[in-house]
Amino acid sequence: MPERTVFYVSDGTGITAETFGKAILAQFDVQFRAVRLPFVDTVDKAHQAVRQINHTAEHEGRRPIVFTTLVNMDVLHVIQQHCKGMLLDMFGTFVHPLEEELGVKSHHRVGRFSDASKSADYQRRIDAINFALAHDDGQSDQDLAAADVILVGVSRSGKTPTSLYLAMQYGIKAANYPLIPEDFERQQLPPALLAYKKKLFGLSIQPERLAEIRQERRPGSKYASLENCRREVAAAEAMMRRAGIKWLSTTHKSIEEIATTILQELKLNEAVG
Amino acid sequence: MPERTVFYVSDGTGITAETFGKAILAQFDVQFRAVRLPFVDTVDKAHQAVRQINHTAEHEGRRPIVFTTLVNMDVLHVIQQHCKGMLLDMFGTFVHPLEEELGVKSHHRVGRFSDASKSADYQRRIDAINFALAHDDGQSDQDLAAADVILVGVSRSGKTPTSLYLAMQYGIKAANYPLIPEDFERQQLPPALLAYKKKLFGLSIQPERLAEIRQERRPGSKYASLENCRREVAAAEAMMRRAGIKWLSTTHKSIEEIATTILQELKLNEAVG
């Protein structure tokens, strides 16, 4: 049984509230049950949210944690006045000092994405997702000049999820290219990539972990055997070293950590925010 | 020229800091230049970060905004003592009141993802990404029983990015299935989907916007013509109404908003957090 219920209340998607709340709560050895309450953008919906939170408080006999990212002040006031949870007002806490620092008032507009279809930043992310899909697994050599980064590595080293994450989170155009037996025989990176050496980034992985992942996909195959995984990983790492490209091991890393490291290593770390 | 530089300093990836900081700063009509400083996990790196921030302060003649999500107290102290930016300590601000509320100390472990490869939650996300890719664009009818949601809609209505987002952010298994001329002739949803009606969710889009998107892909084609887009959208919406499935228009929505609405409508809104 969870020890505490946590609500994420937002007049937008609540993704910011949840991302932040999860990171904070991960600091505690307590089991939480999370409930998202997105699009709470009217006084009516605020009262509904309050009812749900207060019902939980009563039912569980302890007050829930309530993270809010509310920019609509009328909604916030309803929550502040009636909610029996522990209220953590993430926006209010930081917006006021920032208003003083910047010397301007915040405009209390809802949502990071309110004009999504018109925003250049958003369009860049969608284009990058399409680019990642069109250039997944070496599907296309076309347009590689447009790539911000080209990931290389053996099959199942983490290239596809990393490419998609770079696209979705940062609008980075990431192609990915598998290293295959033909490349190992030639002991050379795939010829299509030689013109783009500065954009290349290698992903490797411990052979034991790779064999595990491949076994799930093709149990009992030569492809998944530890011996073959060892050979491929050794050949791929040797090739990346010879080519002088940057690379990392994905074995103990999340896609978030892999993506962040790539941005840092290729100096793509500055972005208009 | 940007009016203010903002730093995101973290001993992990900094993604939480950036997500949150961006949402806050979007409340201000000020142009920001964002600089990510991830993996600041030693006192040495903290001093490096301070140098970079203070250099910017001097160079620009006003103090940068500095969002931190630091759990390493030694690192935080260096920043607190020496940094000439406006410090917004996102963790400290909320962790202390939570320690009181929960009656336990936070453990100051770095990173939401520190044991990524071992975490069930993380593995669920990776599996969901693989599922979305294997079930993109009606590629496979196999395993649809394992889907949490099956998105349907005309080509280019936003199904693929939404499926990938649901997978990446929430570990939700989303298949997606295009509605094509054969379906419109039959005036029936694709036969493979009939057994899964409760999991279906429709995406539609304004024909004008659809034509724009398709024109970029296949300029001058019948596929992209406004007339054809109008016909397909009308047929698709009629079909979704007849089938009694929930649907929304993606025209003015971001993938975050689409995904959040789907979770809400299909009552997938509660998650272990």
XYZ file of C-alpha atoms in Angstrom:
546
model
C 0.000 0.000 0.000
C 1.345 3.426 -0.919
C 2.290 5.589 2.011
C 1.199 8.854 0.493
C -0.843 10.124 -2.417
C 0.531 12.956 -4.522
C -1.519 15.122 -6.866
C -0.165 17.078 -9.814
C -2.562 19.932 -10.506
C -2.069 22.141 -13.537
C -4.083 24.352 -15.849
C -1.978 22.901 -18.670
C -0.784 19.336 -19.224
C 0.784 19.008 -15.786
C 3.916 17.521 -17.318
C 6.132 20.159 -15.748
C 4.557 19.594 -12.342
C 4.986 15.855 -12.661
C 8.564 15.922 -13.965
C 9.590 18.199 -11.148
C 7.534 16.496 -8.455
C 8.891 13.063 -9.345
C 12.465 14.334 -9.162
C 11.855 15.806 -5.705
C 9.981 12.793 -4.377
C 12.713 10.458 -5.651
C 14.750 11.929 -2.787
C 12.550 10.122 -0.282
C 12.298 6.434 0.543
C 8.522 6.616 0.610
C 6.126 4.959 -1.792
C 3.906 7.470 -3.537
C 0.719 7.035 -5.535
C 0.558 9.738 -8.212
C -2.650 11.250 -9.565
C -2.543 13.707 -12.468
C -5.143 16.452 -12.658
C -4.398 18.274 -15.924
C -6.335 21.088 -17.629
C -7.768 22.476 -14.359
C -8.456 25.817 -16.009
C -11.777 26.993 -14.556
C -13.060 27.700 -11.057
C -15.487 24.795 -11.469
C -12.716 22.371 -12.286
C -10.728 23.777 -9.365
C -13.569 22.883 -7.000
C -13.740 19.410 -8.531
C -10.001 18.972 -7.965
C -10.383 20.147 -4.366
C -13.166 17.624 -3.764
C -11.006 14.812 -5.087
C -7.998 15.851 -3.025
C -10.012 16.335 0.166
C -11.760 13.023 -0.311
C -8.359 11.333 -0.513
C -7.202 13.185 2.588
C -10.205 11.946 4.532
C -10.085 8.431 3.154
C -6.374 7.947 3.823
C -6.273 9.827 7.077
C -3.317 11.971 6.048
C -2.999 14.928 3.824
C -1.843 14.330 0.239
C 1.070 16.208 -1.298
C -0.217 18.638 -3.945
C 2.188 20.030 -6.530
C 0.644 22.838 -8.579
C 1.781 24.709 -11.660
C -1.145 27.081 -11.963
C -0.941 30.390 -13.747
C -4.662 31.122 -13.530
C -4.932 33.011 -10.252
C -8.657 32.328 -9.797
C -8.006 28.607 -9.972
C -5.019 28.885 -7.633
C -7.073 30.798 -5.067
C -9.738 28.082 -4.953
C -7.064 25.468 -4.330
C -5.296 27.621 -1.740
C -8.501 28.329 0.178
C -10.125 24.912 0.188
C -7.578 22.183 -0.403
C -6.652 20.067 2.612
C -3.458 18.743 1.032
C 0.080 20.010 1.546
C 0.261 22.649 -1.153
C 3.524 23.163 -3.041
C 2.944 26.078 -5.413
C 5.829 25.671 -7.823
C 5.118 28.672 -9.997
C 4.224 31.174 -7.287
C 7.370 30.337 -5.346
C 9.664 31.345 -8.182
C 7.628 33.737 -10.310
C 7.501 36.523 -7.736
C 11.256 36.796 -7.135
C 11.771 36.621 -10.915
C 9.327 39.486 -11.470
C 11.461 41.602 -9.147
C 14.717 40.528 -10.786
C 13.538 41.044 -14.358
C 11.568 44.175 -13.596
C 8.508 42.925 -15.503
C 5.263 41.257 -14.552
C 4.575 37.681 -15.606
C 1.683 37.398 -18.017
C -0.090 34.396 -16.475
C -0.693 32.711 -19.795
C -1.422 29.004 -19.557
C 0.846 26.385 -21.006
C 4.248 26.227 -22.527
C 2.644 24.969 -25.680
C -0.357 27.246 -26.033
C 0.446 28.221 -29.603
C 2.083 24.942 -30.375
C 1.215 24.677 -34.031
C 2.620 28.153 -34.666
C 5.786 27.954 -32.616
C 9.069 27.524 -34.482
C 10.541 25.630 -31.553
C 7.694 23.128 -31.612
C 7.887 22.700 -35.383
C 11.587 22.009 -35.034
C 10.808 19.151 -32.623
C 8.224 17.609 -34.948
C 10.603 17.881 -37.915
C 13.336 16.265 -35.835
C 11.060 13.338 -34.899
C 10.265 12.774 -38.569
C 13.963 13.021 -39.382
C 14.869 10.459 -36.707
C 12.259 8.029 -38.027
C 13.324 8.473 -41.657
C 16.981 7.992 -40.691
C 16.521 5.172 -38.199
C 18.822 2.172 -38.492
C 20.629 3.471 -41.584
C 17.398 3.511 -43.585
C 18.439 6.501 -45.634
C 21.717 8.166 -46.585
C 19.841 11.106 -48.022
C 19.971 14.359 -46.190
C 22.639 13.244 -43.717
C 24.116 16.701 -44.179
C 21.062 18.015 -42.310
C 21.715 15.805 -39.275
C 22.957 17.424 -36.068
C 24.357 14.102 -34.935
C 24.717 10.604 -36.384
C 24.755 7.789 -33.848
C 26.639 4.605 -34.689
C 26.839 1.317 -32.834
C 26.007 -2.379 -32.925
C 22.395 -3.466 -33.149
C 20.519 -2.920 -29.827
C 23.066 -0.572 -28.268
C 20.400 2.100 -27.678
C 20.615 4.195 -30.853
C 16.913 4.387 -31.731
C 15.467 5.495 -28.373
C 18.318 7.989 -27.981
C 17.676 9.478 -31.451
C 13.971 9.820 -30.685
C 14.646 11.384 -27.314
C 17.067 13.943 -28.775
C 14.385 14.868 -31.306
C 11.486 15.032 -28.904
C 13.168 16.841 -26.030
C 15.602 19.093 -27.865
C 14.577 19.256 -31.524
C 17.972 17.779 -32.423
C 18.072 15.950 -35.755
C 19.668 12.592 -35.024
C 20.247 9.904 -37.636
C 21.390 6.471 -36.538
C 23.418 3.886 -38.336
C 24.079 0.288 -37.325
C 27.547 -1.236 -37.446
C 27.176 -4.590 -39.179
C 29.366 -7.602 -40.065
C 30.384 -6.040 -43.426
C 31.755 -3.013 -41.574
C 33.676 -5.242 -39.158
C 35.240 -7.164 -42.064
C 36.320 -3.961 -43.774
C 37.320 -2.575 -40.340
C 35.914 0.732 -41.513
C 32.931 2.866 -40.637
C 30.107 2.660 -43.189
C 31.277 4.567 -46.298
C 28.216 6.856 -46.312
C 29.355 8.298 -42.977
C 32.932 9.192 -43.793
C 32.005 12.686 -44.960
C 30.359 13.450 -41.602
C 32.988 12.453 -39.105
C 32.453 15.463 -36.842
C 28.803 14.565 -36.343
C 29.424 10.947 -35.448
C 28.903 9.682 -31.934
C 29.297 6.037 -30.961
C 27.195 3.978 -28.555
C 28.638 0.820 -27.102
C 27.403 -1.608 -24.464
C 28.722 -4.457 -22.313
C 28.528 -7.716 -24.299
C 26.752 -9.482 -21.404
C 23.964 -6.883 -21.310
C 23.748 -6.843 -25.113
C 23.313 -10.627 -25.210
C 20.500 -10.356 -22.657
C 18.676 -7.729 -24.733
C 19.150 -9.648 -27.969
C 18.007 -12.931 -26.361
C 14.653 -11.345 -25.636
C 14.309 -10.474 -29.283
C 15.722 -13.567 -30.961
C 16.150 -16.311 -28.365
C 18.809 -18.898 -29.118
C 20.094 -17.135 -32.251
C 23.746 -16.733 -33.159
C 22.988 -12.992 -33.292
C 22.142 -13.068 -29.567
C 24.926 -15.387 -28.425
C 27.394 -13.984 -25.921
C 30.283 -14.987 -28.151
C 28.917 -13.048 -31.098
C 28.061 -10.047 -28.920
C 31.614 -10.021 -27.544
C 33.079 -10.121 -31.031
C 30.814 -7.356 -32.371
C 31.343 -5.035 -29.432
C 35.131 -5.467 -29.534
C 35.193 -4.821 -33.291
C 32.895 -1.787 -32.987
C 34.900 -0.220 -30.159
C 38.168 -0.792 -32.016
C 36.661 0.853 -35.094
C 35.425 3.873 -33.141
C 38.817 4.315 -31.498
C 40.626 4.095 -34.835
C 38.236 6.582 -36.399
C 38.800 8.909 -33.446
C 35.115 9.491 -32.788
C 33.627 10.088 -29.348
C 31.627 7.282 -27.806
C 30.201 6.042 -24.530
C 28.893 2.856 -22.985
C 25.121 2.806 -22.573
C 25.086 -0.178 -20.195
C 24.265 1.710 -16.997
C 22.809 4.851 -18.533
C 19.257 6.021 -19.203
C 18.357 7.544 -22.564
C 18.179 10.899 -20.771
C 21.769 10.505 -19.562
C 22.999 9.295 -22.947
C 21.296 12.194 -24.741
C 22.633 14.764 -22.273
C 26.180 13.404 -22.596
C 26.007 13.561 -26.390
C 24.867 17.198 -26.313
C 27.717 17.982 -23.974
C 30.405 16.143 -25.934
C 29.363 17.544 -29.298
C 28.951 21.000 -27.738
C 25.284 21.257 -28.629
C 24.595 22.340 -25.059
C 23.418 25.825 -25.676
C 19.852 26.309 -26.760
C 17.382 29.113 -26.995
C 15.153 28.473 -24.014
C 20.245 39.887 -28.654
C 18.964 37.902 -25.682
C 18.081 40.006 -22.679
C 19.148 37.513 -20.076
C 21.192 34.336 -19.822
C 19.806 31.451 -17.814
C 21.862 28.510 -16.538
C 20.477 25.088 -15.644
C 22.894 23.503 -13.177
C 22.393 19.924 -12.070
C 24.402 17.007 -10.759
C 22.277 14.827 -13.058
C 21.095 15.487 -16.601
C 19.525 18.842 -15.761
C 16.379 17.884 -17.649
C 14.176 18.528 -14.622
C 15.766 21.922 -14.069
C 15.329 22.832 -17.705
C 11.738 21.598 -18.026
C 10.737 23.520 -14.946
C 12.806 26.630 -15.689
C 11.423 26.898 -19.220
C 7.851 26.686 -17.941
C 8.487 29.471 -15.427
C 10.358 31.700 -17.858
C 7.606 31.273 -20.468
C 5.587 33.492 -18.125
C 7.804 36.446 -19.038
C 8.054 38.407 -22.268
C 11.807 38.399 -22.105
C 14.195 36.642 -24.467
C 16.415 34.181 -22.662
C 19.576 32.409 -23.735
C 19.742 29.009 -22.062
C 22.960 27.215 -21.092
C 22.839 23.685 -19.717
C 25.460 22.594 -17.192
C 24.698 18.921 -16.535
C 26.648 16.382 -14.437
C 28.090 19.004 -12.055
C 28.790 16.366 -9.444
C 32.115 17.333 -7.881
C 33.427 20.412 -6.080
C 35.849 20.958 -8.966
C 33.060 20.994 -11.509
C 31.078 23.300 -9.229
C 33.931 25.809 -9.313
C 34.085 25.501 -13.108
C 30.356 26.200 -13.313
C 30.749 29.211 -11.033
C 33.530 30.586 -13.229
C 31.354 30.253 -16.318
C 28.355 31.883 -14.651
C 30.395 34.733 -13.160
C 32.138 35.330 -16.453
C 28.733 35.719 -18.102
C 27.596 38.067 -15.327
C 30.613 40.267 -15.894
C 30.469 40.117 -19.659
C 26.773 40.939 -19.882
C 26.680 43.408 -17.033
C 23.714 41.746 -15.328
C 23.384 38.656 -13.261
C 22.225 35.472 -14.989
C 19.304 33.437 -13.689
C 20.584 30.137 -12.262
C 18.174 27.242 -11.759
C 19.727 24.405 -9.782
C 18.570 20.879 -9.017
C 21.514 19.811 -6.880
C 21.306 17.041 -4.337
C 25.037 16.987 -3.593
C 25.341 19.471 -0.746
C 29.066 20.115 -1.260
C 28.377 21.154 -4.828
C 25.420 23.299 -3.797
C 27.504 25.088 -1.150
C 30.153 26.073 -3.696
C 27.465 27.522 -5.953
C 25.730 29.285 -3.063
C 28.929 30.846 -1.797
C 30.545 31.963 -5.018
C 27.990 32.307 -7.782
C 27.076 35.841 -8.813
C 23.859 34.799 -10.550
C 20.322 34.896 -9.179
C 20.133 31.484 -7.553
C 16.870 29.544 -7.664
C 17.455 26.349 -5.670
C 14.551 24.224 -6.822
C 15.272 21.190 -4.696
C 16.174 22.940 -1.464
C 13.039 25.044 -1.599
C 10.721 22.043 -1.553
C 12.774 19.247 -0.007
C 12.934 20.781 3.478
C 9.167 21.278 3.936
C 8.638 17.771 2.553
C 11.093 16.309 5.062
C 8.971 17.816 7.840
C 5.710 16.640 6.314
C 6.881 13.095 5.644
C 8.882 12.796 8.828
C 11.904 11.362 7.009
C 15.156 12.778 5.716
C 15.807 12.952 1.996
C 18.694 10.748 0.921
C 20.457 13.155 -1.445
C 21.016 10.576 -4.124
C 21.760 11.996 -7.552
C 19.511 11.451 -10.499
C 16.081 10.104 -11.151
C 17.688 7.513 -13.383
C 20.675 6.405 -11.366
C 19.837 2.716 -11.610
C 18.178 3.094 -14.956
C 19.038 -0.264 -16.441
C 17.667 -2.007 -13.348
C 14.494 0.015 -12.831
C 11.188 -1.575 -13.822
C 9.737 1.822 -14.618
C 12.557 2.570 -17.033
C 12.344 -0.834 -18.676
C 8.638 -0.245 -19.190
C 9.397 2.957 -21.085
C 11.966 1.259 -23.333
C 9.581 -1.629 -24.045
C 6.852 0.878 -24.860
C 9.112 2.711 -27.334
C 9.882 -0.581 -29.072
C 6.179 -1.399 -29.091
C 5.285 1.977 -30.633
C 7.877 1.512 -33.364
C 6.784 -2.054 -34.133
C 3.145 -0.955 -34.253
C 3.615 2.318 -36.099
C 1.315 3.041 -39.012
C -0.530 -0.280 -38.815
C 2.685 -2.220 -39.446
C 1.642 -5.118 -37.280
C -1.633 -6.550 -36.005
C 0.227 -8.899 -33.711
C 0.135 -8.227 -30.047
C -2.520 -5.507 -30.259
C -3.987 -7.071 -27.126
C -0.915 -5.773 -25.287
C -1.556 -2.171 -26.375
C -2.784 0.336 -23.779
C -4.185 2.512 -26.543
C -4.551 2.292 -30.328
C -4.586 5.616 -32.150
C -6.479 5.876 -35.427
C -6.682 8.727 -37.912
C -5.857 9.845 -41.429
C -2.248 9.975 -42.537
C -0.352 12.921 -40.932
C -2.857 13.633 -38.204
C -0.184 13.285 -35.493
C -0.432 9.599 -34.583
C 3.262 8.696 -34.708
C 4.723 11.486 -32.557
C 1.899 11.049 -30.053
C 2.518 7.292 -29.792
C 6.216 7.863 -29.247
C 5.573 10.531 -26.649
C 3.157 8.327 -24.696
C 5.819 5.628 -24.677
C 8.738 7.809 -23.751
C 7.077 9.935 -21.091
C 4.646 7.486 -19.532
C 5.653 3.968 -20.607
C 2.239 3.625 -22.264
C 2.112 1.092 -25.112
C 0.501 2.889 -28.024
C -0.102 1.320 -31.419
C -1.253 3.495 -34.290
C -3.284 2.657 -37.318
C -3.952 4.797 -40.391
C -7.434 5.224 -41.848
C -7.070 4.698 -45.588
C -9.274 4.858 -48.709
C -10.301 1.178 -48.329
C -11.661 1.936 -44.871
C -13.567 4.962 -46.166
C -15.148 2.879 -48.935
C -16.233 0.231 -46.481
C -17.208 2.993 -44.009
C -15.817 0.777 -41.299
C -12.829 0.882 -38.992
C -10.005 -1.473 -40.046
C -11.187 -5.030 -39.253
C -8.110 -5.805 -37.125
C -9.237 -3.142 -34.654
C -12.814 -4.192 -34.058
C -11.899 -6.437 -31.148
C -10.218 -3.538 -29.320
C -12.825 -0.821 -29.437
C -12.292 0.326 -25.845
C -8.642 1.048 -26.547
C -9.260 3.095 -29.670
C -8.726 6.825 -29.700
C -9.104 8.958 -32.822
C -6.985 11.885 -33.975
C -8.428 14.304 -36.475
C -7.184 17.605 -37.909
C -8.500 20.579 -39.875
C -8.317 19.773 -43.604
C -6.520 23.077 -44.335
C -3.746 22.284 -41.852
C -3.540 18.687 -43.078
C -3.114 19.844 -46.680
C -0.268 22.142 -45.586
C 1.527 19.308 -43.800
C 1.048 16.889 -46.689
C 2.168 19.480 -49.248
C 5.535 19.626 -47.531
C 5.871 15.901 -47.925
C 4.435 15.347 -51.372
C 4.039 18.706 -53.106
C 1.361 18.863 -55.783
C 0.067 15.333 -55.159
C -3.587 14.363 -55.071
C -2.827 13.004 -51.579
C -1.968 16.527 -50.426
C -4.759 18.388 -52.236
C -7.200 20.310 -50.074
C -10.114 18.559 -51.745
C -8.774 15.124 -50.899
C -7.890 16.180 -47.351
C -11.430 17.499 -46.854
C -12.922 14.242 -48.078
C -10.653 12.043 -45.933
C -11.171 14.075 -42.770
C -14.957 14.138 -43.187
C -15.033 10.380 -43.819
C -12.743 9.664 -40.880
C -14.726 11.813 -38.450
C -18.010 10.262 -39.583
C -16.526 6.828 -39.056
C -15.257 7.637 -35.560
C -18.643 9.081 -34.581
C -20.466 6.013 -35.886
C -18.092 3.697 -34.073
C -18.626 5.728 -30.891
C -14.945 6.126 -30.148
C -13.421 9.164 -28.447
C -11.416 11.517 -30.601
C -9.964 15.024 -30.694
C -8.661 17.515 -33.208
C -4.878 17.905 -33.136
C -4.840 21.136 -35.159
C -3.982 23.524 -32.329
C -2.522 21.029 -29.881
C 1.005 19.985 -29.023
C 1.893 16.302 -28.687
C 2.080 16.895 -24.924
C -1.496 18.184 -24.884
C -2.748 15.397 -27.143
C -1.058 12.739 -25.002
C -2.371 14.217 -21.754
C -5.916 14.394 -23.116
C -5.763 10.756 -24.221
C -4.616 9.623 -20.767
C -7.459 11.598 -19.232
C -10.171 10.371 -21.601
C -9.116 6.735 -21.388
C -8.692 7.061 -17.613
C -5.039 6.112 -17.691
C -4.295 9.118 -15.504
C -3.119 7.381 -12.404
C 0.429 6.150 -12.298
C 2.915 5.024 -9.714
C 5.208 8.028 -9.419
